[in-house]
Amino acid sequence: MIKEAILHMPLSQYAYALNENELVIRIRTAKDDMDSIYLYFGDRVAYVEPIPVTKAKLEKTASDDLFDYYEAHIKTSYTRVCYYFLLSDGNEKLYFYSRGFVEKMDAHRTEYFQFPFIRREEVINEPEWVKDKVMYHIFPDSFASGKRELRNESINTEMIQNKLGGTLRGVIENLDYISDLGADLIYLNPIFKANSYHKYDTIDYFEIDPLLGTKDDLKELVEKLHSKGMNIILDGVFNHCGPDFFAFKDVIENQDNSKYKDWFYCLNFPIDYSDPPNYECFAYVKEMPKLNTSNPEVRKFICDVGRYWIREFDIDGWRLDVANEVDHDTWRAFRKAVKEEKKDAFLIAEIWEDAETWLKGDQFDSAMNYTFTYLCRDFFAKNMISASVFDEMIQKSLMRYPWPVTLSQMNFLDSHDVPRFLYYCDNDIRKLELATFYLLMAPGIPSIFYGDEGFITGSTEPEYRAAMPWDKLNTYLSDKLRSWIKIRKDHPALRYGDYKCIRTDAEGLYIFARECKEERVLILINNSDKEKIVTLSEKENNGKGCTINIPCYGGLII
């Protein structure tokens, strides 16, 4: 038994509550090292000694390159639970508890692993509506200015600018297009008054950028979305502001005498507004001075912004920019403020790395799943990893968070900050198509970046934020998107189901199952340039053996 590989962490993704009467308990072991694992749990404040314990078998639910993951769902009337494990590798049996490993379990209950109290307030409670959604991600300046059109002209004033002329009105006039695809959650990059075309250097958090439209336009957009059963989240930029934000302008004018000097993080006087600046910014961009979010005044300001757009315009949530550089207490306060306005508002963090610290139920509901993006790039686009390695890395990523959080992750192939996925495919449309198919079949919320269906490509900012190709959208990928989104919405297993690898081979075959209590579906992927003939056993295919042809770079669901 490889003891050093064994890991369990109470009150983490390895032990969490689904509700007040159900716990999920996980344990990690070395790969292919265990014969069986059992959980023993009981009431940690029981009157009798030793306490009665209930035995439950853990099932292997995932495997990555190094480890296996076992899991048990236990339903209990106990509000306070203690537990330990019995592990067997076929040769050796050991009990595992908070202090380590023993051959005989005679430790007191206080030395077991503990779930101190299943508090209803601390159950991870994702907004239920989001798991059924397919997101359409829009960079406003690049999308539309009218019905199936974009002006493709720039405006530069003394303070604000755009490049391509997209507007909120353009989004409104093309809701039928988005709805027809099957997408029903719009994520808009920033729309508030800002200096640059990308709007990440905010001037006024309470005003719509006049080049994008008006508050009335936003109200109309939200109302029309809701009337169609669709939702919208906006982009909030609170790590930093723009150079013309009122507080920073005051600092520039009054320097060390400014009453807003404590609104910013690590200022040095006199302020040197040059490249590089002598004050803290987003990266080293002088136009984006970093806000001191732990300042109570700044924190209240941020929470007031979060409340305002929900209360006055009924938006459905926020995607929060550079979330990993803002203090945690601000996000806790922001969550509380926003959820008071709309209990089921959806909060997504822009975090490029693993986001466990932010996804414990007290800050965010979801994060941008860049790990998913990188793995799809390496497998589908670049063919750098095999199907088995892809599966191992996907399985590892699925074990990062409690399952309700995993189902709410924002999955995407590309975004406004990275090259288009088609670029990584060397413009091979078949690879983009197969990766998009997988995106719609995988656990999490699939997000389609505007124009992928029109084959936008490129590696530089002007290229991957290019104009929506309205004259090139009658593509077979658009048709397949409609079909795949409908399939996802028709099959609860694709939205809520577990994920299990069935088979891989060295030539790009990847078969996995999604299963929930209602159904089990099988997804077959052929990530190669040759047709595959696959024979499925009765065990693999719900008791029905069959032979299936999968075209090159093709995906099927059965």
Coordinates of C-alpha atoms in Angstrom, one line a residue:
M1 CA 0.0 0.0 0.0
I2 CA 1.5 3.3 -1.1
K3 CA 0.5 5.4 2.0
E4 CA 2.2 8.6 0.9
A5 CA -0.3 8.8 -2.0
I6 CA -3.4 8.6 0.2
L7 CA -5.1 11.9 0.8
H8 CA -8.3 13.1 2.5
M9 CA -9.0 16.6 3.6
P10 CA -12.1 17.3 5.8
L11 CA -14.3 20.3 4.8
S12 CA -13.0 20.5 1.3
Q13 CA -13.7 19.0 -2.1
Y14 CA -13.0 15.7 -0.3
A15 CA -15.8 16.1 2.2
Y16 CA -18.8 18.4 1.5
A17 CA -22.5 18.5 2.0
L18 CA -25.1 18.3 -0.8
N19 CA -27.8 19.2 1.7
E20 CA -28.4 19.0 5.4
N21 CA -28.8 15.2 5.3
E22 CA -26.3 14.1 2.6
L23 CA -22.5 14.2 2.6
V24 CA -20.0 13.3 -0.2
I25 CA -16.8 11.8 1.2
R26 CA -13.9 11.3 -1.2
I27 CA -10.4 9.8 -0.8
R28 CA -7.4 9.8 -3.1
T29 CA -5.0 6.8 -3.5
A30 CA -2.2 5.7 -5.7
K31 CA -3.4 4.5 -9.1
D32 CA -4.4 0.9 -9.2
D33 CA -3.3 0.4 -5.6
M34 CA -6.5 -0.4 -3.8
D35 CA -8.7 -3.5 -3.7
S36 CA -11.5 -2.0 -1.6
I37 CA -12.2 1.1 0.6
Y38 CA -14.9 1.4 3.2
L39 CA -16.1 4.4 5.2
Y40 CA -17.2 4.1 8.8
F41 CA -19.2 7.0 10.1
G42 CA -21.2 7.9 13.2
D43 CA -22.6 10.6 15.5
R44 CA -19.7 12.5 16.9
V45 CA -21.8 13.4 20.0
A46 CA -23.5 10.1 20.6
Y47 CA -24.3 9.2 24.2
V48 CA -22.7 5.8 24.1
E49 CA -19.1 4.8 24.0
P50 CA -17.8 3.4 21.7
I51 CA -20.1 5.1 19.3
P52 CA -22.1 3.0 16.8
V53 CA -20.8 3.4 13.2
T54 CA -22.3 2.7 9.8
K55 CA -20.3 1.0 7.1
A56 CA -20.4 2.2 3.5
K57 CA -18.4 1.1 0.5
L58 CA -16.6 3.8 -1.6
E59 CA -16.6 3.4 -5.4
K60 CA -13.8 4.5 -7.7
T61 CA -15.2 7.5 -9.6
A62 CA -12.1 8.9 -11.3
S63 CA -8.5 8.2 -12.3
D64 CA -5.8 10.5 -13.5
D65 CA -2.1 9.9 -14.4
L66 CA -1.1 9.2 -10.8
F67 CA -4.1 8.7 -8.6
D68 CA -7.5 7.0 -8.2
Y69 CA -10.4 8.8 -6.5
Y70 CA -13.0 7.0 -4.5
E71 CA -16.3 8.4 -3.3
A72 CA -19.3 7.6 -1.2
H73 CA -22.6 9.5 -0.8
I74 CA -23.9 9.0 2.7
K75 CA -27.4 10.0 3.9
T76 CA -27.6 10.6 7.6
S77 CA -29.8 12.1 10.2
Y78 CA -26.7 13.2 12.2
T79 CA -25.9 16.9 12.1
R80 CA -22.4 16.1 13.5
V81 CA -20.5 13.4 11.8
C82 CA -17.2 11.7 12.5
Y83 CA -15.6 9.0 10.3
Y84 CA -12.6 7.0 9.3
F85 CA -11.6 4.7 6.4
L86 CA -10.7 1.0 6.1
L87 CA -8.3 0.5 3.1
S88 CA -7.2 -2.8 1.6
D89 CA -4.8 -3.4 -1.2
G90 CA -5.5 -7.1 -1.2
N91 CA -2.4 -7.8 1.0
E92 CA -2.7 -5.2 3.8
K93 CA -5.6 -3.7 5.6
L94 CA -5.2 -0.4 7.4
Y95 CA -7.5 2.0 9.1
F96 CA -7.0 5.7 8.2
Y97 CA -8.1 8.4 10.5
S98 CA -7.0 12.0 11.4
R99 CA -3.7 10.9 12.9
G100 CA -2.7 8.5 10.2
F101 CA -2.8 4.7 9.8
V102 CA -3.4 1.9 12.3
E103 CA -4.0 -1.9 12.0
K104 CA -6.6 -1.8 14.7
M105 CA -9.1 1.1 15.2
D106 CA -9.3 1.8 18.9
A107 CA -8.9 5.6 18.8
H108 CA -11.5 7.8 20.4
R109 CA -14.2 9.4 18.2
T110 CA -12.5 12.8 18.8
E111 CA -9.5 11.5 16.7
Y112 CA -11.6 10.5 13.7
F113 CA -12.0 12.8 10.7
Q114 CA -14.7 15.3 11.6
F115 CA -17.6 17.1 9.8
P116 CA -18.4 19.3 12.9
F117 CA -21.9 20.4 11.9
I118 CA -23.8 20.2 8.6
R119 CA -24.9 23.8 8.6
R120 CA -27.5 24.7 6.0
E121 CA -25.9 28.1 5.5
E122 CA -22.6 26.4 4.5
V123 CA -24.0 23.9 2.0
I124 CA -22.7 24.9 -1.4
N125 CA -25.7 26.2 -3.1
E126 CA -25.2 26.8 -6.9
P127 CA -28.0 28.7 -8.7
E128 CA -30.1 25.8 -10.1
W129 CA -30.9 27.6 -13.4
V130 CA -27.3 27.9 -14.6
K131 CA -26.7 24.1 -15.1
D132 CA -29.3 24.1 -17.9
K133 CA -27.7 27.0 -19.8
V134 CA -25.5 27.3 -22.8
M135 CA -23.6 30.6 -22.8
Y136 CA -22.9 32.9 -25.7
H137 CA -20.0 35.2 -25.0
I138 CA -20.0 38.6 -26.7
F139 CA -17.3 41.2 -27.0
P140 CA -19.7 44.2 -27.5
D141 CA -17.5 46.4 -29.8
S142 CA -17.0 43.5 -32.2
F143 CA -20.5 42.0 -32.4
A144 CA -23.2 44.0 -34.1
S145 CA -24.6 47.5 -34.6
G146 CA -27.8 46.4 -36.3
K147 CA -29.7 43.4 -37.6
R148 CA -27.0 41.1 -38.9
E149 CA -24.5 43.9 -39.4
L150 CA -21.6 45.7 -37.8
R151 CA -20.6 49.3 -38.8
N152 CA -16.9 48.3 -38.7
E153 CA -15.8 51.9 -38.0
S154 CA -14.0 53.5 -35.1
I155 CA -14.7 56.6 -33.0
N156 CA -12.1 58.3 -30.9
T157 CA -13.0 61.2 -28.7
E158 CA -10.8 62.9 -26.1
M159 CA -11.9 60.4 -23.4
I160 CA -13.6 57.3 -25.0
Q161 CA -13.2 55.1 -28.1
N162 CA -14.3 52.1 -30.0
K163 CA -12.9 50.2 -32.9
L164 CA -15.6 48.4 -34.8
G165 CA -18.8 50.1 -33.6
G166 CA -20.8 47.3 -31.9
T167 CA -23.6 48.4 -29.6
L168 CA -26.2 47.1 -27.2
R169 CA -28.8 47.8 -29.8
G170 CA -26.9 45.4 -32.1
V171 CA -27.2 42.7 -29.4
I172 CA -30.9 43.4 -29.0
E173 CA -31.5 43.1 -32.8
N174 CA -29.7 39.8 -33.0
L175 CA -31.3 38.0 -30.0
D176 CA -33.2 35.9 -32.5
Y177 CA -29.9 34.6 -33.9
I178 CA -28.5 33.7 -30.5
S179 CA -31.8 32.1 -29.4
D180 CA -32.0 30.1 -32.7
L181 CA -28.6 28.6 -32.0
G182 CA -30.0 27.4 -28.7
A183 CA -27.8 29.6 -26.4
D184 CA -29.7 31.1 -23.6
L185 CA -27.2 32.9 -21.3
I186 CA -25.4 35.9 -22.7
Y187 CA -22.1 37.1 -21.1
L188 CA -21.1 40.6 -22.2
N189 CA -17.6 41.9 -21.8
P190 CA -17.6 45.4 -20.1
I191 CA -20.2 47.9 -21.1
F192 CA -19.6 50.7 -18.6
K193 CA -18.1 54.0 -19.5
A194 CA -14.4 53.5 -20.1
N195 CA -11.5 55.0 -22.0
S196 CA -10.6 52.1 -24.3
Y197 CA -12.6 50.1 -26.8
H198 CA -12.3 47.0 -24.6
K199 CA -13.8 48.9 -21.6
Y200 CA -11.6 47.4 -19.0
D201 CA -10.4 50.8 -17.9
T202 CA -13.6 52.0 -16.3
I203 CA -14.4 55.7 -16.0
D204 CA -17.9 55.5 -14.4
Y205 CA -19.2 52.2 -13.0
F206 CA -22.8 53.6 -12.9
E207 CA -23.0 54.6 -16.6
I208 CA -23.2 52.7 -19.9
D209 CA -20.5 53.7 -22.3
P210 CA -22.2 56.2 -24.7
L211 CA -20.6 54.5 -27.7
L212 CA -22.3 51.2 -26.7
G213 CA -25.7 52.6 -25.9
T214 CA -27.9 53.8 -23.1
K215 CA -29.4 52.5 -19.9
D216 CA -32.7 52.2 -21.7
D217 CA -31.0 49.9 -24.2
L218 CA -29.8 47.7 -21.4
K219 CA -33.2 47.6 -19.8
E220 CA -34.7 46.6 -23.1
L221 CA -32.1 43.9 -23.7
V222 CA -32.6 42.4 -20.2
E223 CA -36.4 42.5 -20.6
K224 CA -36.3 40.8 -24.0
L225 CA -33.9 38.2 -22.8
H226 CA -36.1 37.3 -19.9
S227 CA -39.2 37.1 -22.0
K228 CA -37.4 34.4 -24.1
G229 CA -36.3 32.5 -21.0
M230 CA -32.7 33.8 -21.5
N231 CA -30.3 35.4 -19.0
I232 CA -27.5 37.8 -18.9
I233 CA -24.3 38.4 -16.9
L234 CA -22.2 41.5 -17.1
D235 CA -18.4 42.0 -16.7
G236 CA -17.3 43.7 -13.5
V237 CA -13.8 45.2 -13.3
F238 CA -13.0 46.0 -9.7
N239 CA -9.3 45.1 -9.4
H240 CA -8.5 48.3 -11.1
C241 CA -10.1 51.4 -12.8
G242 CA -9.3 53.7 -15.6
P243 CA -7.2 56.9 -15.6
D244 CA -10.3 59.1 -15.7
F245 CA -12.1 57.4 -12.8
F246 CA -13.0 60.3 -10.4
A247 CA -10.8 59.0 -7.5
F248 CA -7.7 58.5 -9.6
K249 CA -8.1 61.9 -11.3
D250 CA -8.2 63.5 -7.8
V251 CA -5.0 61.7 -6.8
I252 CA -3.3 62.9 -10.0
E253 CA -4.4 66.5 -9.3
N254 CA -3.8 66.6 -5.6
Q255 CA -1.1 63.9 -5.1
D256 CA -0.5 63.1 -1.4
N257 CA -3.2 65.6 -0.4
S258 CA -6.0 63.7 -2.2
K259 CA -8.7 62.3 0.0
Y260 CA -8.8 59.3 -2.3
K261 CA -5.2 58.3 -2.0
D262 CA -6.1 55.3 0.2
W263 CA -8.5 54.1 -2.5
F264 CA -5.4 52.8 -4.4
Y265 CA -2.9 50.1 -3.7
C266 CA 0.7 51.1 -3.1
L267 CA 0.9 54.6 -4.5
N268 CA 4.2 56.4 -4.5
F269 CA 4.3 60.2 -4.5
P270 CA 4.7 62.1 -6.6
I271 CA 2.7 59.9 -9.0
D272 CA 4.7 59.2 -12.2
Y273 CA 2.1 58.5 -14.8
S274 CA 4.5 57.0 -17.3
D275 CA 5.7 53.6 -18.6
P276 CA 6.4 51.9 -16.4
P277 CA 4.4 53.7 -13.6
N278 CA 5.6 54.0 -10.0
Y279 CA 2.3 52.7 -8.6
E280 CA 0.6 49.4 -8.6
C281 CA -1.5 48.6 -11.6
F282 CA -3.1 45.8 -13.5
A283 CA 0.2 44.2 -14.8
Y284 CA 2.2 47.3 -15.6
V285 CA -0.4 49.2 -17.5
K286 CA -0.4 52.8 -16.2
E287 CA -4.0 53.3 -17.4
M288 CA -5.2 50.7 -15.0
P289 CA -4.3 51.7 -11.5
K290 CA -5.0 49.1 -8.9
L291 CA -7.8 49.7 -6.4
N292 CA -7.3 49.1 -2.7
T293 CA -10.3 46.9 -2.3
S294 CA -9.7 46.2 1.4
N295 CA -10.4 49.9 2.0
P296 CA -13.9 50.0 3.5
E297 CA -15.0 52.9 1.3
V298 CA -13.8 51.1 -1.8
R299 CA -15.4 47.8 -0.8
K300 CA -18.7 49.5 -0.2
F301 CA -18.4 51.3 -3.6
I302 CA -17.9 47.9 -5.3
C303 CA -20.8 46.3 -3.5
D304 CA -23.0 49.3 -4.4
V305 CA -22.1 48.8 -8.0
G306 CA -22.9 45.1 -7.8
R307 CA -26.3 45.8 -6.2
Y308 CA -27.2 48.7 -8.6
W309 CA -27.2 46.8 -11.9
I310 CA -29.2 43.9 -10.4
R311 CA -31.7 46.1 -8.6
E312 CA -32.3 48.6 -11.3
F313 CA -31.8 46.5 -14.5
D314 CA -32.5 42.9 -13.3
I315 CA -29.3 41.4 -14.6
D316 CA -28.7 37.8 -13.6
G317 CA -25.1 38.0 -12.3
W318 CA -21.5 39.0 -12.8
R319 CA -18.3 37.8 -14.3
L320 CA -15.6 39.4 -12.1
D321 CA -12.3 40.4 -13.8
V322 CA -8.9 39.6 -12.3
A323 CA -10.7 38.0 -9.3
N324 CA -7.5 36.4 -8.0
E325 CA -5.9 39.8 -7.2
V326 CA -8.8 41.2 -5.1
D327 CA -8.9 40.4 -1.4
H328 CA -11.2 37.6 -0.4
D329 CA -13.2 39.6 2.1
T330 CA -14.3 42.0 -0.7
W331 CA -15.6 39.1 -2.7
R332 CA -17.4 37.7 0.4
A333 CA -19.0 41.1 0.9
F334 CA -19.8 41.4 -2.8
R335 CA -21.5 38.0 -2.8
K336 CA -23.6 38.9 0.2
A337 CA -24.7 42.2 -1.4
V338 CA -25.5 40.7 -4.8
K339 CA -27.4 37.7 -3.3
E340 CA -29.5 40.0 -1.2
E341 CA -30.7 41.7 -4.3
K342 CA -31.2 38.5 -6.3
K343 CA -30.8 35.2 -4.4
D344 CA -29.9 33.1 -7.5
A345 CA -27.6 35.6 -9.1
F346 CA -24.6 33.9 -10.8
L347 CA -21.0 34.9 -9.9
I348 CA -18.1 33.8 -12.2
A349 CA -14.5 34.5 -11.3
E350 CA -11.8 35.2 -13.9
I351 CA -9.2 32.9 -12.6
W352 CA -6.8 31.1 -15.0
E353 CA -5.4 28.6 -12.5
D354 CA -7.2 26.2 -10.2
A355 CA -9.7 28.2 -8.1
E356 CA -10.4 26.1 -5.0
T357 CA -9.8 29.0 -2.6
W358 CA -12.5 31.1 -4.4
L359 CA -15.1 28.3 -4.8
K360 CA -15.9 27.2 -1.3
G361 CA -19.4 28.7 -1.3
D362 CA -18.5 32.0 0.3
Q363 CA -17.3 34.0 -2.8
F364 CA -18.0 32.6 -6.3
D365 CA -20.3 30.1 -7.9
S366 CA -18.0 29.4 -10.8
A367 CA -14.7 30.2 -12.5
M368 CA -13.5 30.5 -16.1
N369 CA -12.2 27.0 -16.7
Y370 CA -8.9 27.7 -18.5
T371 CA -7.7 24.1 -17.7
F372 CA -10.5 22.8 -19.9
T373 CA -9.4 25.2 -22.6
Y374 CA -5.7 24.1 -22.5
L375 CA -6.6 20.4 -22.5
C376 CA -8.9 20.8 -25.5
R377 CA -6.2 22.8 -27.3
D378 CA -3.6 20.1 -26.6
F379 CA -5.8 17.1 -27.6
F380 CA -8.1 18.3 -30.3
A381 CA -6.2 21.2 -31.9
K382 CA -2.5 20.3 -31.6
N383 CA -2.7 16.5 -31.1
M384 CA 0.0 16.9 -28.4
I385 CA -1.5 14.4 -26.0
S386 CA -3.1 11.0 -26.4
A387 CA -6.8 10.2 -25.6
S388 CA -5.7 8.4 -22.4
V389 CA -3.7 11.4 -21.2
F390 CA -6.5 13.8 -22.1
D391 CA -8.9 11.7 -20.1
E392 CA -6.5 11.5 -17.1
M393 CA -6.1 15.3 -17.1
I394 CA -9.9 15.9 -17.5
Q395 CA -10.6 13.5 -14.6
K396 CA -8.0 15.3 -12.5
S397 CA -9.8 18.6 -13.2
L398 CA -13.2 17.2 -12.4
M399 CA -11.9 16.3 -8.9
R400 CA -10.7 19.8 -8.1
Y401 CA -14.1 20.9 -6.7
P402 CA -17.3 19.6 -5.2
W403 CA -19.5 18.1 -8.0
P404 CA -22.1 20.9 -7.9
V405 CA -19.3 23.4 -8.5
T406 CA -17.9 21.3 -11.3
L407 CA -21.2 21.3 -13.1
S408 CA -21.2 25.2 -12.9
Q409 CA -17.8 25.8 -14.3
M410 CA -17.6 28.0 -17.4
N411 CA -16.1 25.8 -20.1
F412 CA -14.9 27.4 -23.3
L413 CA -12.5 26.9 -26.2
D414 CA -11.5 30.5 -26.6
S415 CA -12.3 34.0 -25.2
H416 CA -11.5 37.7 -25.7
D417 CA -8.1 37.1 -24.0
V418 CA -6.6 34.2 -26.0
P419 CA -6.1 33.1 -29.6
R420 CA -9.0 31.6 -31.4
F421 CA -9.3 27.9 -31.1
L422 CA -9.3 27.6 -34.9
Y423 CA -5.9 29.2 -35.0
Y424 CA -4.5 26.4 -32.8
C425 CA -6.1 24.0 -35.2
D426 CA -4.1 25.4 -38.1
N427 CA -7.4 26.5 -39.4
D428 CA -8.6 22.9 -39.8
I429 CA -12.3 23.3 -39.3
R430 CA -12.9 19.6 -38.6
K431 CA -10.8 19.9 -35.4
L432 CA -12.8 23.0 -34.2
E433 CA -16.0 21.1 -34.9
L434 CA -15.0 18.1 -32.9
A435 CA -13.8 20.2 -30.0
T436 CA -17.1 22.1 -30.0
F437 CA -18.9 18.8 -29.9
Y438 CA -16.9 17.8 -26.8
L439 CA -17.6 21.2 -25.3
L440 CA -21.4 20.5 -25.5
M441 CA -21.0 17.0 -24.1
A442 CA -18.7 17.7 -21.1
P443 CA -19.7 18.6 -17.5
G444 CA -19.9 22.3 -16.9
I445 CA -21.6 25.3 -18.7
P446 CA -20.5 25.4 -22.3
S447 CA -19.6 28.9 -23.6
I448 CA -19.4 29.8 -27.2
F449 CA -17.4 32.9 -28.1
Y450 CA -19.1 35.0 -30.7
G451 CA -18.0 34.2 -34.3
D452 CA -16.5 30.8 -33.6
E453 CA -19.4 29.4 -35.7
G454 CA -18.2 31.8 -38.5
F455 CA -14.7 30.5 -38.3
I456 CA -12.9 33.5 -36.8
T457 CA -9.3 32.7 -36.4
G458 CA -6.1 34.5 -35.3
S459 CA -3.5 34.8 -32.5
T460 CA -3.3 38.6 -32.0
E461 CA -5.8 40.8 -30.2
P462 CA -7.1 42.5 -33.4
E463 CA -7.6 39.0 -34.9
Y464 CA -9.3 37.2 -32.0
R465 CA -11.5 40.2 -31.3
A466 CA -12.3 40.6 -35.0
A467 CA -15.7 41.7 -36.4
M468 CA -18.5 39.2 -36.3
P469 CA -18.6 37.7 -39.8
W470 CA -22.4 38.2 -40.3
D471 CA -22.1 37.3 -44.0
K472 CA -20.4 33.9 -43.3
L473 CA -22.6 32.4 -40.6
N474 CA -24.7 30.0 -42.7
T475 CA -22.1 27.3 -42.0
Y476 CA -22.6 23.6 -41.3
L477 CA -21.0 24.3 -37.9
S478 CA -23.9 26.7 -37.1
D479 CA -26.3 23.9 -38.0
K480 CA -24.4 21.3 -35.9
L481 CA -24.3 23.7 -33.0
R482 CA -28.1 23.9 -33.0
S483 CA -28.3 20.2 -33.1
W484 CA -25.7 19.6 -30.3
I485 CA -27.2 22.2 -28.0
K486 CA -30.7 20.6 -28.5
I487 CA -29.2 17.2 -27.7
R488 CA -27.7 18.7 -24.5
K489 CA -30.9 20.2 -23.5
D490 CA -32.8 17.0 -24.3
H491 CA -30.6 14.8 -22.1
P492 CA -30.3 15.5 -18.4
A493 CA -27.3 13.2 -18.2
L494 CA -25.3 15.7 -20.3
R495 CA -26.2 18.5 -17.9
Y496 CA -26.0 16.8 -14.5
G497 CA -24.6 13.3 -15.1
D498 CA -21.4 11.7 -13.7
Y499 CA -18.5 11.3 -16.1
K500 CA -16.7 8.0 -16.7
C501 CA -14.1 6.9 -19.2
I502 CA -15.2 3.8 -21.0
R503 CA -12.3 3.3 -23.5
T504 CA -9.4 5.0 -25.2
D505 CA -6.9 3.9 -27.8
A506 CA -3.6 5.2 -29.1
E507 CA -5.1 6.5 -32.3
G508 CA -7.5 9.1 -30.9
L509 CA -10.5 7.1 -29.8
Y510 CA -12.2 8.4 -26.7
I511 CA -15.4 6.9 -25.3
F512 CA -17.0 8.2 -22.1
A513 CA -20.3 8.0 -20.4
R514 CA -22.5 10.6 -18.7
E515 CA -25.0 9.1 -16.3
C516 CA -27.6 10.4 -13.9
K517 CA -30.6 8.7 -12.3
E518 CA -32.8 9.3 -15.4
E519 CA -30.5 8.0 -18.1
R520 CA -27.0 7.0 -19.3
V521 CA -25.6 8.2 -22.6
L522 CA -22.4 7.2 -24.4
I523 CA -20.2 9.7 -26.3
L524 CA -17.8 8.5 -28.9
I525 CA -15.0 10.7 -30.2
N526 CA -12.6 9.9 -33.1
N527 CA -9.8 12.5 -32.9
S528 CA -7.9 11.2 -35.9
D529 CA -7.9 11.6 -39.7
K530 CA -9.1 8.1 -40.3
E531 CA -12.5 6.6 -40.0
K532 CA -12.9 4.1 -37.1
I533 CA -15.1 1.0 -36.8
V534 CA -15.8 0.5 -33.1
T535 CA -17.4 -2.6 -31.6
L536 CA -19.1 -1.9 -28.3
S537 CA -19.7 -4.7 -25.8
E538 CA -23.0 -5.2 -24.0
K539 CA -21.3 -3.9 -20.8
E540 CA -20.1 -0.7 -22.5
N541 CA -23.4 0.1 -24.2
N542 CA -26.2 -0.5 -21.7
G543 CA -26.5 -4.2 -22.4
K544 CA -26.6 -3.8 -26.2
G545 CA -23.6 -4.8 -28.2
C546 CA -23.2 -3.0 -31.5
T547 CA -20.7 -1.9 -34.2
I548 CA -20.5 1.8 -35.1
N549 CA -18.6 3.7 -37.7
I550 CA -17.1 7.0 -36.5
P551 CA -16.0 9.4 -39.2
C552 CA -12.6 11.1 -39.0
Y553 CA -12.6 13.9 -36.5
G554 CA -16.2 12.8 -35.7
G555 CA -18.3 12.6 -32.6
L556 CA -21.4 10.6 -31.9
I557 CA -23.8 10.2 -29.0
I558 CA -25.8 7.0 -28.4

